[in-house]
Amino acid sequence: MHIRLLHGPAIAPHIGNLARLRLTVFREFPYLYNGTLEYEAEYLATYAESPESLFVLALDGERVVGASTGLPLVDETEEFLQPFREQGWDPSRIFYFGESVLLPEYRGTGLGVRFFAEREAYARRLGRFEHCAFCAVERPLDHPRRPLDYQPLNEFWQRRGYRHYPQLRTEYHWRDLDEAQESAKPMSFWLKELAP
């Protein structure tokens, strides 16, 4: 196992692997995501086009088994910028975390903690960010596809120092595994103040 840190266009050779990884992991609850490789490549291009983006890749040999992303919030799409503007936050002072995805057999090994640590350290090195932020989908407790043994990640995030800001909300559209068409999914944000 080893970790590689890449920025901007340097991720281009790995976009196909990352797209497949996202499709695999996000099929699980709570995302239940039924996407396409084409859309995933388009989504990842946003990060590849940002010169200050970060890709933290976990590799087993040459196989990408986990990945975590981040970029300045101002380089994200309007769906992610708007809630901050509406609530009086300065997006230029926020470093945004995209996803952390890890194949099930590699979970519980400390890689999730490493993903957060690497992104926070990078945001500090850039020197102009006051907060790190990410968003998570909200699903009802009685969702019919919620596994009986499902454990939300809220406590994990809180232990990393993140606080939920339910007033910072957006919607993102995708097709669930049991949907014929895309529908809006409510998302809310978590933030952590970056110590110098």
CSV table of C-alpha atoms in Angstrom, one decimal:
chain,number,residue,atom,x,y,z
A,1,MET,CA,0.0,0.0,0.0
A,2,HIS,CA,1.2,3.5,-0.7
A,3,ILE,CA,-0.3,7.0,-1.0
A,4,ARG,CA,0.3,9.3,-4.0
A,5,LEU,CA,-0.6,13.1,-4.0
A,6,LEU,CA,-1.4,14.6,-7.4
A,7,HIS,CA,-2.6,18.0,-8.4
A,8,GLY,CA,-4.7,19.3,-11.3
A,9,PRO,CA,-4.0,17.8,-14.7
A,10,ALA,CA,-1.6,15.2,-13.2
A,11,ILE,CA,-4.7,13.2,-12.4
A,12,ALA,CA,-5.6,12.7,-16.1
A,13,PRO,CA,-4.1,9.2,-16.4
A,14,HIS,CA,-6.1,8.0,-13.3
A,15,ILE,CA,-9.5,9.4,-14.2
A,16,GLY,CA,-10.8,6.1,-15.6
A,17,ASN,CA,-9.8,4.2,-12.4
A,18,LEU,CA,-11.3,7.0,-10.2
A,19,ALA,CA,-14.5,7.0,-12.1
A,20,ARG,CA,-14.9,3.2,-11.7
A,21,LEU,CA,-14.0,3.5,-8.0
A,22,ARG,CA,-16.6,6.2,-7.4
A,23,LEU,CA,-19.3,4.1,-9.3
A,24,THR,CA,-18.5,1.1,-7.1
A,25,VAL,CA,-18.4,2.8,-3.7
A,26,PHE,CA,-21.3,5.3,-4.2
A,27,ARG,CA,-23.7,2.4,-5.1
A,28,GLU,CA,-23.7,1.7,-1.4
A,29,PHE,CA,-26.1,3.4,1.0
A,30,PRO,CA,-26.6,6.3,1.6
A,31,TYR,CA,-25.7,7.4,-1.9
A,32,LEU,CA,-27.3,4.5,-3.9
A,33,TYR,CA,-25.8,6.2,-6.9
A,34,ASN,CA,-26.5,4.8,-10.4
A,35,GLY,CA,-24.1,6.8,-12.5
A,36,THR,CA,-22.2,6.4,-15.8
A,37,LEU,CA,-18.5,6.4,-16.6
A,38,GLU,CA,-19.1,9.4,-18.9
A,39,TYR,CA,-20.6,11.5,-16.2
A,40,GLU,CA,-17.9,10.5,-13.8
A,41,ALA,CA,-15.2,11.6,-16.2
A,42,GLU,CA,-17.0,14.9,-16.7
A,43,TYR,CA,-17.3,15.4,-12.9
A,44,LEU,CA,-13.6,14.6,-12.3
A,45,ALA,CA,-12.6,17.0,-15.0
A,46,THR,CA,-13.7,19.9,-12.7
A,47,TYR,CA,-10.9,18.8,-10.3
A,48,ALA,CA,-8.4,18.1,-13.1
A,49,GLU,CA,-8.9,21.7,-14.4
A,50,SER,CA,-8.2,23.3,-11.0
A,51,PRO,CA,-4.5,23.8,-10.7
A,52,GLU,CA,-4.8,23.8,-6.9
A,53,SER,CA,-6.8,20.6,-6.6
A,54,LEU,CA,-5.6,17.7,-4.6
A,55,PHE,CA,-6.0,14.0,-5.3
A,56,VAL,CA,-5.0,11.6,-2.5
A,57,LEU,CA,-4.7,8.2,-4.1
A,58,ALA,CA,-4.4,5.0,-2.1
A,59,LEU,CA,-2.8,2.3,-4.2
A,60,ASP,CA,-2.3,-1.4,-3.6
A,61,GLY,CA,0.5,-2.0,-6.0
A,62,GLU,CA,-0.6,0.0,-9.0
A,63,ARG,CA,-4.4,-0.6,-8.3
A,64,VAL,CA,-6.3,2.5,-7.0
A,65,VAL,CA,-8.3,1.2,-4.1
A,66,GLY,CA,-9.2,4.5,-2.5
A,67,ALA,CA,-9.2,8.2,-3.3
A,68,SER,CA,-9.9,11.5,-1.8
A,69,THR,CA,-10.2,14.9,-3.5
A,70,GLY,CA,-10.2,18.6,-2.6
A,71,LEU,CA,-10.0,22.0,-4.3
A,72,PRO,CA,-10.6,25.7,-3.5
A,73,LEU,CA,-14.4,26.1,-3.1
A,74,VAL,CA,-14.4,28.9,-5.7
A,75,ASP,CA,-13.4,26.3,-8.3
A,76,GLU,CA,-16.5,24.2,-7.5
A,77,THR,CA,-19.9,24.3,-9.3
A,78,GLU,CA,-22.6,26.8,-8.4
A,79,GLU,CA,-24.6,24.2,-6.4
A,80,PHE,CA,-21.8,24.1,-3.9
A,81,LEU,CA,-21.0,27.8,-3.9
A,82,GLN,CA,-24.5,29.2,-3.5
A,83,PRO,CA,-25.3,28.1,0.0
A,84,PHE,CA,-22.2,29.8,1.3
A,85,ARG,CA,-22.9,33.0,-0.5
A,86,GLU,CA,-26.5,33.0,0.8
A,87,GLN,CA,-25.3,32.5,4.4
A,88,GLY,CA,-22.6,35.2,4.3
A,89,TRP,CA,-19.5,33.0,4.0
A,90,ASP,CA,-16.6,34.0,1.8
A,91,PRO,CA,-16.0,31.0,-0.6
A,92,SER,CA,-12.5,32.2,-1.3
A,93,ARG,CA,-11.5,31.3,2.3
A,94,ILE,CA,-12.9,27.8,2.1
A,95,PHE,CA,-11.1,24.6,0.8
A,96,TYR,CA,-13.7,22.1,-0.3
A,97,PHE,CA,-13.4,18.3,0.1
A,98,GLY,CA,-14.9,16.3,-2.7
A,99,GLU,CA,-15.2,12.6,-1.9
A,100,SER,CA,-13.4,10.0,0.1
A,101,VAL,CA,-14.0,6.6,-1.4
A,102,LEU,CA,-12.4,3.4,-0.3
A,103,LEU,CA,-13.1,-0.2,-1.3
A,104,PRO,CA,-14.7,-2.1,1.6
A,105,GLU,CA,-11.8,-4.5,2.1
A,106,TYR,CA,-9.5,-1.6,2.9
A,107,ARG,CA,-11.7,0.2,5.4
A,108,GLY,CA,-10.7,0.3,9.1
A,109,THR,CA,-7.0,0.5,8.2
A,110,GLY,CA,-6.5,4.3,8.9
A,111,LEU,CA,-6.8,5.4,5.3
A,112,GLY,CA,-10.0,7.5,6.0
A,113,VAL,CA,-8.1,9.4,8.7
A,114,ARG,CA,-5.1,9.8,6.3
A,115,PHE,CA,-7.4,11.2,3.6
A,116,PHE,CA,-8.6,14.0,5.9
A,117,ALA,CA,-5.1,14.7,7.3
A,118,GLU,CA,-3.6,15.0,3.8
A,119,ARG,CA,-6.3,17.4,2.6
A,120,GLU,CA,-6.2,19.6,5.7
A,121,ALA,CA,-2.4,19.8,5.5
A,122,TYR,CA,-2.5,20.8,1.9
A,123,ALA,CA,-5.1,23.5,2.5
A,124,ARG,CA,-2.9,24.9,5.3
A,125,ARG,CA,0.1,24.9,2.9
A,126,LEU,CA,-1.9,27.0,0.4
A,127,GLY,CA,-2.1,29.6,3.2
A,128,ARG,CA,-5.3,31.4,2.5
A,129,PHE,CA,-8.1,29.2,3.7
A,130,GLU,CA,-9.8,29.6,7.1
A,131,HIS,CA,-12.1,26.5,6.8
A,132,CYS,CA,-12.3,23.1,5.2
A,133,ALA,CA,-15.8,21.9,4.2
A,134,PHE,CA,-17.5,19.0,2.7
A,135,CYS,CA,-21.2,18.0,2.2
A,136,ALA,CA,-23.1,14.8,2.7
A,137,VAL,CA,-26.4,13.4,1.5
A,138,GLU,CA,-29.3,13.3,3.9
A,139,ARG,CA,-31.5,10.2,3.9
A,140,PRO,CA,-34.4,9.6,6.2
A,141,LEU,CA,-33.9,7.1,9.0
A,142,ASP,CA,-36.7,4.9,7.6
A,143,HIS,CA,-35.3,4.8,4.1
A,144,PRO,CA,-36.3,1.4,2.6
A,145,ARG,CA,-32.7,0.7,1.4
A,146,ARG,CA,-31.0,1.6,4.7
A,147,PRO,CA,-29.1,-1.5,5.8
A,148,LEU,CA,-29.8,-2.7,9.4
A,149,ASP,CA,-26.2,-2.5,10.3
A,150,TYR,CA,-25.6,1.0,8.6
A,151,GLN,CA,-23.4,3.3,10.7
A,152,PRO,CA,-23.4,6.9,9.7
A,153,LEU,CA,-20.0,8.7,9.6
A,154,ASN,CA,-21.1,11.6,11.8
A,155,GLU,CA,-19.0,10.5,14.8
A,156,PHE,CA,-16.0,9.9,12.6
A,157,TRP,CA,-16.3,13.4,11.2
A,158,GLN,CA,-16.8,15.0,14.6
A,159,ARG,CA,-13.7,13.2,15.9
A,160,ARG,CA,-11.8,14.9,13.1
A,161,GLY,CA,-13.1,18.3,14.4
A,162,TYR,CA,-15.9,18.9,11.8
A,163,ARG,CA,-19.2,20.5,12.8
A,164,HIS,CA,-22.5,20.1,11.0
A,165,TYR,CA,-24.0,23.3,9.6
A,166,PRO,CA,-27.5,22.1,8.6
A,167,GLN,CA,-28.4,25.7,7.5
A,168,LEU,CA,-25.8,25.3,4.7
A,169,ARG,CA,-27.8,23.2,2.3
A,170,THR,CA,-27.9,22.4,-1.4
A,171,GLU,CA,-29.4,19.8,-3.7
A,172,TYR,CA,-27.7,17.6,-6.1
A,173,HIS,CA,-29.3,15.5,-8.8
A,174,TRP,CA,-28.6,11.8,-9.6
A,175,ARG,CA,-30.4,8.6,-10.3
A,176,ASP,CA,-30.7,6.2,-7.4
A,177,LEU,CA,-30.4,2.5,-8.1
A,178,ASP,CA,-34.2,2.1,-8.0
A,179,GLU,CA,-35.1,5.2,-9.9
A,180,ALA,CA,-35.9,5.6,-13.6
A,181,GLN,CA,-34.8,9.2,-13.7
A,182,GLU,CA,-32.6,11.6,-11.7
A,183,SER,CA,-34.1,13.3,-8.6
A,184,ALA,CA,-32.9,16.0,-6.3
A,185,LYS,CA,-31.1,14.8,-3.2
A,186,PRO,CA,-30.7,17.1,-0.1
A,187,MET,CA,-27.2,17.7,0.9
A,188,SER,CA,-25.8,19.6,3.9
A,189,PHE,CA,-22.3,20.8,4.9
A,190,TRP,CA,-19.8,20.1,7.6
A,191,LEU,CA,-17.0,22.6,8.3
A,192,LYS,CA,-13.8,22.7,10.4
A,193,GLU,CA,-11.8,25.8,11.2
A,194,LEU,CA,-8.2,25.4,10.1
A,195,ALA,CA,-5.7,26.1,12.8
A,196,PRO,CA,-2.5,27.8,11.5
